[in-house]
């Protein structure tokens, strides 16, 4: 039985109830976060909470939870749910009004929900050595505020489903200028001639915490050249390696794109090295 947090209380999942007038339910009017926790140790807690607080501020949801309070909730959920490999999911909506109206209501308490779900045990760099990910690519048809980790995920869900229906693990997205943005639930890295390239942060992609940790770890612990720059889908098709990253999958190597092999169609050498570095240093941040 899983134990969740709702508005100050811990309870069984089946006892957690919200109003149908909650704006998260009606409009997807909320911000969420997923923090990986392995045996009670979280990865990137501080940047995850900062991203959530930035998102809440950007959409004008006023919630007076301190970082310490969030830490307590995350740790309690990990303990109450068995401390294995967990994604700690935090979800804050603008709250439940008395009627359905687009304008932000005044004097409504935000709804705060949190739960833990199982994620794979710390992916070891050899976990994907035999089997990498297959991706399709398509034009990014989401909105222009993809830097906000909004609970309104229908655009992402529809893109993810395109890949899923094609028998793939993820859908790689590019804008109208054929520049890569990210994937439907991951950031992207393209590797060419030993250089590790990832699209720069802007409104077209989520500032992924795994992306940030990968960049910080590469800078601190390797001599690979890194470039945060525009990278096109054509470049991705010529790449030696492609990786996608997210909190629950860490760094995953991509071995095929639109049915064609990436590089030699095998899991890449540089991925092996960077995934090992990530495993070693991910708890330092
Ligand atoms: N981009 C999108 C659209 C995402 O949903 C996610 C998270 N699943 C990511 C990137 C990766 O972010 P993070 O590394 O913070 O999990």
mmCIF file of C-alpha atoms and ligand atoms in Angstrom:
data_model
loop_
_atom_site.group_PDB
_atom_site.id
_atom_site.type_symbol
_atom_site.label_atom_id
_atom_site.label_comp_id
_atom_site.label_asym_id
_atom_site.label_seq_id
_atom_site.Cartn_x
_atom_site.Cartn_y
_atom_site.Cartn_z
ATOM 1 C CA UNK A 1 0.000 0.000 0.000
ATOM 2 C CA UNK A 2 1.452 3.315 -0.894
ATOM 3 C CA UNK A 3 1.446 6.265 1.466
ATOM 4 C CA UNK A 4 0.968 9.710 -0.003
ATOM 5 C CA UNK A 5 0.955 13.298 1.249
ATOM 6 C CA UNK A 6 -2.026 15.580 0.698
ATOM 7 C CA UNK A 7 -2.303 19.087 2.149
ATOM 8 C CA UNK A 8 -0.346 18.432 5.323
ATOM 9 C CA UNK A 9 -1.388 14.845 6.014
ATOM 10 C CA UNK A 10 0.025 11.414 5.202
ATOM 11 C CA UNK A 11 -2.528 8.813 4.181
ATOM 12 C CA UNK A 12 -3.129 5.721 2.068
ATOM 13 C CA UNK A 13 -3.339 6.519 -1.644
ATOM 14 C CA UNK A 14 -6.977 5.388 -1.755
ATOM 15 C CA UNK A 15 -7.905 7.920 0.944
ATOM 16 C CA UNK A 16 -6.413 10.879 -0.923
ATOM 17 C CA UNK A 17 -9.303 12.871 -2.423
ATOM 18 C CA UNK A 18 -9.417 16.221 -4.181
ATOM 19 C CA UNK A 19 -12.287 18.399 -5.357
ATOM 20 C CA UNK A 20 -13.409 18.147 -8.995
ATOM 21 C CA UNK A 21 -13.173 21.950 -8.950
ATOM 22 C CA UNK A 22 -9.439 21.740 -8.302
ATOM 23 C CA UNK A 23 -7.759 23.799 -11.005
ATOM 24 C CA UNK A 24 -5.177 21.086 -11.468
ATOM 25 C CA UNK A 25 -8.015 18.785 -12.534
ATOM 26 C CA UNK A 26 -9.914 21.394 -14.590
ATOM 27 C CA UNK A 27 -7.074 23.272 -16.285
ATOM 28 C CA UNK A 28 -3.829 21.403 -15.595
ATOM 29 C CA UNK A 29 -3.081 24.555 -13.556
ATOM 30 C CA UNK A 30 -0.141 23.344 -11.517
ATOM 31 C CA UNK A 31 3.563 22.622 -11.282
ATOM 32 C CA UNK A 32 5.194 19.281 -10.534
ATOM 33 C CA UNK A 33 8.577 17.768 -9.837
ATOM 34 C CA UNK A 34 10.107 14.284 -9.746
ATOM 35 C CA UNK A 35 13.147 13.664 -7.552
ATOM 36 C CA UNK A 36 14.951 10.307 -7.651
ATOM 37 C CA UNK A 37 15.726 8.729 -4.293
ATOM 38 C CA UNK A 38 17.893 5.627 -3.854
ATOM 39 C CA UNK A 39 17.959 3.948 -0.438
ATOM 40 C CA UNK A 40 16.812 7.237 1.101
ATOM 41 C CA UNK A 41 19.397 9.399 -0.698
ATOM 42 C CA UNK A 42 18.033 11.938 -3.139
ATOM 43 C CA UNK A 43 19.708 13.058 -6.369
ATOM 44 C CA UNK A 44 19.694 16.815 -7.039
ATOM 45 C CA UNK A 45 17.226 17.719 -4.279
ATOM 46 C CA UNK A 46 18.288 21.392 -4.140
ATOM 47 C CA UNK A 47 18.073 22.115 -7.901
ATOM 48 C CA UNK A 48 14.811 20.152 -8.151
ATOM 49 C CA UNK A 49 13.179 22.258 -5.431
ATOM 50 C CA UNK A 50 14.568 25.448 -6.916
ATOM 51 C CA UNK A 51 13.082 24.576 -10.311
ATOM 52 C CA UNK A 52 9.705 23.932 -8.682
ATOM 53 C CA UNK A 53 9.819 27.219 -6.756
ATOM 54 C CA UNK A 54 10.773 29.081 -9.951
ATOM 55 C CA UNK A 55 7.856 27.429 -11.777
ATOM 56 C CA UNK A 56 5.384 28.288 -9.013
ATOM 57 C CA UNK A 57 6.583 31.913 -9.015
ATOM 58 C CA UNK A 58 6.330 32.126 -12.797
ATOM 59 C CA UNK A 59 2.683 31.022 -12.824
ATOM 60 C CA UNK A 60 1.811 33.038 -9.701
ATOM 61 C CA UNK A 61 0.996 30.186 -7.312
ATOM 62 C CA UNK A 62 1.861 31.365 -3.810
ATOM 63 C CA UNK A 63 2.835 28.511 -1.557
ATOM 64 C CA UNK A 64 4.739 29.092 1.660
ATOM 65 C CA UNK A 65 6.589 25.752 1.854
ATOM 66 C CA UNK A 66 10.261 26.111 2.766
ATOM 67 C CA UNK A 67 12.987 23.952 1.237
ATOM 68 C CA UNK A 68 13.300 22.234 4.664
ATOM 69 C CA UNK A 69 9.610 21.420 4.632
ATOM 70 C CA UNK A 70 9.904 19.853 1.179
ATOM 71 C CA UNK A 71 12.923 17.894 2.335
ATOM 72 C CA UNK A 72 10.979 16.549 5.277
ATOM 73 C CA UNK A 73 8.069 15.515 3.029
ATOM 74 C CA UNK A 74 10.388 13.790 0.540
ATOM 75 C CA UNK A 75 12.291 11.931 3.238
ATOM 76 C CA UNK A 76 9.107 10.896 5.042
ATOM 77 C CA UNK A 77 7.602 9.550 1.821
ATOM 78 C CA UNK A 78 10.768 7.584 1.067
ATOM 79 C CA UNK A 79 10.719 6.093 4.586
ATOM 80 C CA UNK A 80 7.003 5.353 4.586
ATOM 81 C CA UNK A 81 7.240 3.677 1.183
ATOM 82 C CA UNK A 82 10.182 1.442 1.888
ATOM 83 C CA UNK A 83 13.206 3.522 0.920
ATOM 84 C CA UNK A 84 14.000 1.563 -2.277
ATOM 85 C CA UNK A 85 14.548 3.188 -5.642
ATOM 86 C CA UNK A 86 11.797 5.762 -5.784
ATOM 87 C CA UNK A 87 10.704 8.748 -7.776
ATOM 88 C CA UNK A 88 9.369 11.296 -5.304
ATOM 89 C CA UNK A 89 6.584 13.093 -7.132
ATOM 90 C CA UNK A 90 5.571 16.583 -5.920
ATOM 91 C CA UNK A 91 2.508 18.303 -7.334
ATOM 92 C CA UNK A 92 1.162 21.764 -6.458
ATOM 93 C CA UNK A 93 -1.973 23.176 -8.046
ATOM 94 C CA UNK A 94 -3.557 26.600 -7.713
ATOM 95 C CA UNK A 95 -6.265 24.948 -5.596
ATOM 96 C CA UNK A 96 -10.028 24.467 -5.774
ATOM 97 C CA UNK A 97 -12.214 27.493 -6.450
ATOM 98 C CA UNK A 98 -16.010 27.540 -5.988
ATOM 99 C CA UNK A 99 -16.625 27.745 -9.755
ATOM 100 C CA UNK A 100 -14.839 27.176 -13.046
ATOM 101 C CA UNK A 101 -13.367 30.483 -14.208
ATOM 102 C CA UNK A 102 -10.084 30.979 -16.052
ATOM 103 C CA UNK A 103 -8.938 34.000 -13.973
ATOM 104 C CA UNK A 104 -6.651 33.175 -11.063
ATOM 105 C CA UNK A 105 -8.864 33.065 -7.948
ATOM 106 C CA UNK A 106 -7.918 35.067 -4.860
ATOM 107 C CA UNK A 107 -7.678 33.556 -1.384
ATOM 108 C CA UNK A 108 -7.628 29.949 -2.534
ATOM 109 C CA UNK A 109 -5.165 27.597 -0.871
ATOM 110 C CA UNK A 110 -2.949 25.653 -3.279
ATOM 111 C CA UNK A 111 -3.411 21.894 -3.279
ATOM 112 C CA UNK A 112 -0.211 20.033 -2.390
ATOM 113 C CA UNK A 113 0.058 16.368 -3.260
ATOM 114 C CA UNK A 114 3.119 14.117 -3.122
ATOM 115 C CA UNK A 115 3.680 10.416 -3.682
ATOM 116 C CA UNK A 116 6.481 7.944 -4.305
ATOM 117 C CA UNK A 117 6.658 5.479 -7.184
ATOM 118 C CA UNK A 118 9.133 2.776 -8.049
ATOM 119 C CA UNK A 119 11.876 3.569 -10.531
ATOM 120 C CA UNK A 120 14.574 1.214 -11.815
ATOM 121 C CA UNK A 121 17.371 0.542 -9.330
ATOM 122 C CA UNK A 122 20.251 2.916 -10.029
ATOM 123 C CA UNK A 123 20.840 2.269 -13.688
ATOM 124 C CA UNK A 124 24.335 0.838 -13.902
ATOM 125 C CA UNK A 125 26.297 1.885 -16.978
ATOM 126 C CA UNK A 126 26.136 -1.685 -18.191
ATOM 127 C CA UNK A 127 22.357 -1.834 -17.955
ATOM 128 C CA UNK A 128 21.882 -0.734 -21.539
ATOM 129 C CA UNK A 129 25.056 -2.169 -23.020
ATOM 130 C CA UNK A 130 23.160 -4.784 -24.964
ATOM 131 C CA UNK A 131 20.022 -2.801 -25.599
ATOM 132 C CA UNK A 132 19.845 0.929 -26.270
ATOM 133 C CA UNK A 133 16.793 3.065 -26.946
ATOM 134 C CA UNK A 134 14.958 3.450 -30.248
ATOM 135 C CA UNK A 135 13.515 6.890 -31.037
ATOM 136 C CA UNK A 136 11.346 8.433 -33.681
ATOM 137 C CA UNK A 137 11.501 12.159 -34.414
ATOM 138 C CA UNK A 138 8.784 14.650 -35.171
ATOM 139 C CA UNK A 139 8.090 18.373 -35.162
ATOM 140 C CA UNK A 140 7.571 19.765 -31.661
ATOM 141 C CA UNK A 141 3.915 20.770 -31.520
ATOM 142 C CA UNK A 142 3.771 21.758 -27.838
ATOM 143 C CA UNK A 143 3.475 25.296 -26.463
ATOM 144 C CA UNK A 144 6.058 28.087 -26.191
ATOM 145 C CA UNK A 145 6.572 27.723 -22.423
ATOM 146 C CA UNK A 146 8.216 24.326 -22.244
ATOM 147 C CA UNK A 147 10.675 25.595 -19.603
ATOM 148 C CA UNK A 148 7.813 25.504 -17.072
ATOM 149 C CA UNK A 149 7.307 22.060 -15.529
ATOM 150 C CA UNK A 150 3.559 22.341 -15.841
ATOM 151 C CA UNK A 151 1.203 19.516 -14.945
ATOM 152 C CA UNK A 152 -0.575 20.273 -18.254
ATOM 153 C CA UNK A 153 1.260 17.557 -20.165
ATOM 154 C CA UNK A 154 -1.139 16.680 -22.968
ATOM 155 C CA UNK A 155 1.277 17.952 -25.632
ATOM 156 C CA UNK A 156 4.050 15.783 -24.183
ATOM 157 C CA UNK A 157 1.719 12.833 -23.724
ATOM 158 C CA UNK A 158 0.604 12.986 -27.365
ATOM 159 C CA UNK A 159 4.209 13.121 -28.578
ATOM 160 C CA UNK A 160 5.227 10.266 -26.266
ATOM 161 C CA UNK A 161 2.317 8.214 -27.609
ATOM 162 C CA UNK A 162 3.534 8.734 -31.208
ATOM 163 C CA UNK A 163 6.814 7.035 -30.299
ATOM 164 C CA UNK A 164 5.077 4.371 -28.259
ATOM 165 C CA UNK A 165 2.749 3.462 -31.119
ATOM 166 C CA UNK A 166 5.773 3.225 -33.430
ATOM 167 C CA UNK A 167 7.262 0.661 -31.023
ATOM 168 C CA UNK A 168 9.878 3.168 -29.797
ATOM 169 C CA UNK A 169 11.006 4.304 -26.346
ATOM 170 C CA UNK A 170 10.795 8.061 -26.888
ATOM 171 C CA UNK A 171 9.982 10.782 -29.407
ATOM 172 C CA UNK A 172 12.692 13.281 -30.305
ATOM 173 C CA UNK A 173 11.382 16.766 -31.061
ATOM 174 C CA UNK A 174 12.589 19.546 -33.350
ATOM 175 C CA UNK A 175 11.174 23.013 -33.989
ATOM 176 C CA UNK A 176 10.104 24.582 -37.301
ATOM 177 C CA UNK A 177 13.739 25.446 -37.994
ATOM 178 C CA UNK A 178 14.666 21.741 -37.642
ATOM 179 C CA UNK A 179 16.534 22.513 -34.386
ATOM 180 C CA UNK A 180 16.304 19.882 -31.672
ATOM 181 C CA UNK A 181 14.446 20.961 -28.547
ATOM 182 C CA UNK A 182 14.240 17.837 -26.352
ATOM 183 C CA UNK A 183 12.263 14.583 -26.270
ATOM 184 C CA UNK A 184 8.712 14.181 -24.948
ATOM 185 C CA UNK A 185 9.906 13.376 -21.408
ATOM 186 C CA UNK A 186 13.696 13.744 -21.611
ATOM 187 C CA UNK A 187 16.505 16.095 -22.634
ATOM 188 C CA UNK A 188 18.793 15.222 -25.517
ATOM 189 C CA UNK A 189 22.549 15.070 -26.164
ATOM 190 C CA UNK A 190 24.217 14.586 -29.553
ATOM 191 C CA UNK A 191 27.834 13.382 -29.723
ATOM 192 C CA UNK A 192 30.007 13.988 -32.777
ATOM 193 C CA UNK A 193 33.788 13.536 -33.117
ATOM 194 C CA UNK A 194 34.212 13.374 -29.338
ATOM 195 C CA UNK A 195 32.249 16.607 -28.685
ATOM 196 C CA UNK A 196 29.174 16.445 -26.436
ATOM 197 C CA UNK A 197 26.475 18.824 -27.678
ATOM 198 C CA UNK A 198 23.119 19.705 -26.095
ATOM 199 C CA UNK A 199 20.570 22.383 -27.047
ATOM 200 C CA UNK A 200 20.855 25.589 -24.977
ATOM 201 C CA UNK A 201 18.226 26.361 -22.359
ATOM 202 C CA UNK A 202 15.344 28.533 -23.503
ATOM 203 C CA UNK A 203 11.547 28.480 -23.600
ATOM 204 C CA UNK A 204 11.521 25.452 -25.910
ATOM 205 C CA UNK A 205 12.747 22.879 -23.404
ATOM 206 C CA UNK A 206 12.672 21.903 -19.772
ATOM 207 C CA UNK A 207 15.826 22.787 -17.810
ATOM 208 C CA UNK A 208 16.334 19.142 -16.870
ATOM 209 C CA UNK A 209 18.107 18.495 -13.599
ATOM 210 C CA UNK A 210 19.745 15.358 -14.996
ATOM 211 C CA UNK A 211 20.956 17.468 -17.941
ATOM 212 C CA UNK A 212 22.426 19.979 -15.484
ATOM 213 C CA UNK A 213 24.129 17.279 -13.390
ATOM 214 C CA UNK A 214 25.549 15.626 -16.524
ATOM 215 C CA UNK A 215 27.033 18.952 -17.663
ATOM 216 C CA UNK A 216 28.428 19.720 -14.182
ATOM 217 C CA UNK A 217 29.909 16.230 -13.812
ATOM 218 C CA UNK A 218 31.487 16.256 -17.294
ATOM 219 C CA UNK A 219 33.043 19.678 -16.569
ATOM 220 C CA UNK A 220 34.345 18.635 -13.163
ATOM 221 C CA UNK A 221 35.532 15.106 -13.904
ATOM 222 C CA UNK A 222 36.421 14.722 -17.586
ATOM 223 C CA UNK A 223 38.177 16.488 -20.414
ATOM 224 C CA UNK A 224 35.390 16.072 -22.970
ATOM 225 C CA UNK A 225 34.536 19.177 -24.964
ATOM 226 C CA UNK A 226 31.021 20.376 -24.214
ATOM 227 C CA UNK A 227 28.858 22.619 -26.343
ATOM 228 C CA UNK A 228 25.486 24.073 -25.370
ATOM 229 C CA UNK A 229 24.348 25.208 -28.801
ATOM 230 C CA UNK A 230 21.666 24.842 -31.436
ATOM 231 C CA UNK A 231 21.829 21.349 -32.902
ATOM 232 C CA UNK A 232 19.699 20.293 -35.839
ATOM 233 C CA UNK A 233 17.876 17.069 -36.591
ATOM 234 C CA UNK A 234 20.198 16.652 -39.582
ATOM 235 C CA UNK A 235 23.180 16.710 -37.214
ATOM 236 C CA UNK A 236 21.452 14.135 -35.028
ATOM 237 C CA UNK A 237 21.115 11.872 -38.071
ATOM 238 C CA UNK A 238 24.894 12.117 -38.618
ATOM 239 C CA UNK A 239 25.797 11.738 -34.932
ATOM 240 C CA UNK A 240 28.157 9.138 -33.502
ATOM 241 C CA UNK A 241 25.979 8.850 -30.387
ATOM 242 C CA UNK A 242 22.702 10.246 -29.077
ATOM 243 C CA UNK A 243 21.657 10.144 -25.414
ATOM 244 C CA UNK A 244 18.476 11.132 -23.657
ATOM 245 C CA UNK A 245 18.316 12.042 -19.973
ATOM 246 C CA UNK A 246 15.755 12.251 -17.201
ATOM 247 C CA UNK A 247 15.567 11.745 -13.460
ATOM 248 C CA UNK A 248 14.119 8.252 -13.652
ATOM 249 C CA UNK A 249 16.223 6.896 -16.532
ATOM 250 C CA UNK A 250 19.404 8.924 -15.864
ATOM 251 C CA UNK A 251 21.347 8.798 -19.179
ATOM 252 C CA UNK A 252 20.055 6.391 -21.805
ATOM 253 C CA UNK A 253 21.949 5.632 -25.013
ATOM 254 C CA UNK A 254 19.989 5.794 -28.254
ATOM 255 C CA UNK A 255 20.905 3.259 -30.908
ATOM 256 C CA UNK A 256 18.305 3.998 -33.551
ATOM 257 C CA UNK A 257 16.533 7.095 -34.849
ATOM 258 C CA UNK A 258 13.602 6.803 -37.249
ATOM 259 C CA UNK A 259 14.537 3.194 -37.949
ATOM 260 C CA UNK A 260 18.160 3.980 -38.878
ATOM 261 C CA UNK A 261 21.178 3.142 -36.722
ATOM 262 C CA UNK A 262 22.817 5.922 -34.689
ATOM 263 C CA UNK A 263 26.567 5.734 -35.385
ATOM 264 C CA UNK A 264 27.402 2.055 -35.654
ATOM 265 C CA UNK A 265 24.058 1.123 -34.091
ATOM 266 C CA UNK A 266 25.674 0.069 -30.815
ATOM 267 C CA UNK A 267 25.759 1.693 -27.407
ATOM 268 C CA UNK A 268 28.457 4.380 -27.539
ATOM 269 C CA UNK A 269 31.887 4.458 -25.984
ATOM 270 C CA UNK A 270 31.496 7.999 -24.635
ATOM 271 C CA UNK A 271 28.124 7.131 -23.151
ATOM 272 C CA UNK A 272 29.799 4.289 -21.218
ATOM 273 C CA UNK A 273 32.312 6.696 -19.719
ATOM 274 C CA UNK A 274 29.858 9.482 -18.912
ATOM 275 C CA UNK A 275 27.257 7.101 -17.481
ATOM 276 C CA UNK A 276 29.949 5.700 -15.162
ATOM 277 C CA UNK A 277 30.945 9.200 -14.070
ATOM 278 C CA UNK A 278 27.284 10.003 -13.466
ATOM 279 C CA UNK A 279 26.827 6.938 -11.242
ATOM 280 C CA UNK A 280 29.903 7.876 -9.290
ATOM 281 C CA UNK A 281 29.136 11.562 -8.717
ATOM 282 C CA UNK A 282 25.364 12.032 -8.914
ATOM 283 C CA UNK A 283 24.927 12.325 -5.147
ATOM 284 C CA UNK A 284 27.447 15.187 -4.916
ATOM 285 C CA UNK A 285 24.976 17.828 -6.093
HETATM 286 N N1 LIG B 1 12.126 17.226 -20.659
HETATM 287 C C1 LIG B 1 10.864 16.876 -20.374
HETATM 288 C C2 LIG B 1 9.770 17.302 -21.301
HETATM 289 C C3 LIG B 1 10.580 16.127 -19.219
HETATM 290 O O1 LIG B 1 9.316 15.785 -18.921
HETATM 291 C C4 LIG B 1 11.643 15.713 -18.381
HETATM 292 C C5 LIG B 1 11.377 14.929 -17.128
HETATM 293 N N2 LIG B 1 10.726 13.712 -17.321
HETATM 294 C C6 LIG B 1 12.942 16.066 -18.738
HETATM 295 C C7 LIG B 1 13.156 16.852 -19.874
HETATM 296 C C8 LIG B 1 14.118 15.670 -17.885
HETATM 297 O O2 LIG B 1 14.119 16.437 -16.693
HETATM 298 P P1 LIG B 1 14.796 15.883 -15.368
HETATM 299 O O3 LIG B 1 16.189 15.510 -15.725
HETATM 300 O O4 LIG B 1 14.738 17.048 -14.441
HETATM 301 O O5 LIG B 1 13.999 14.715 -14.910
#
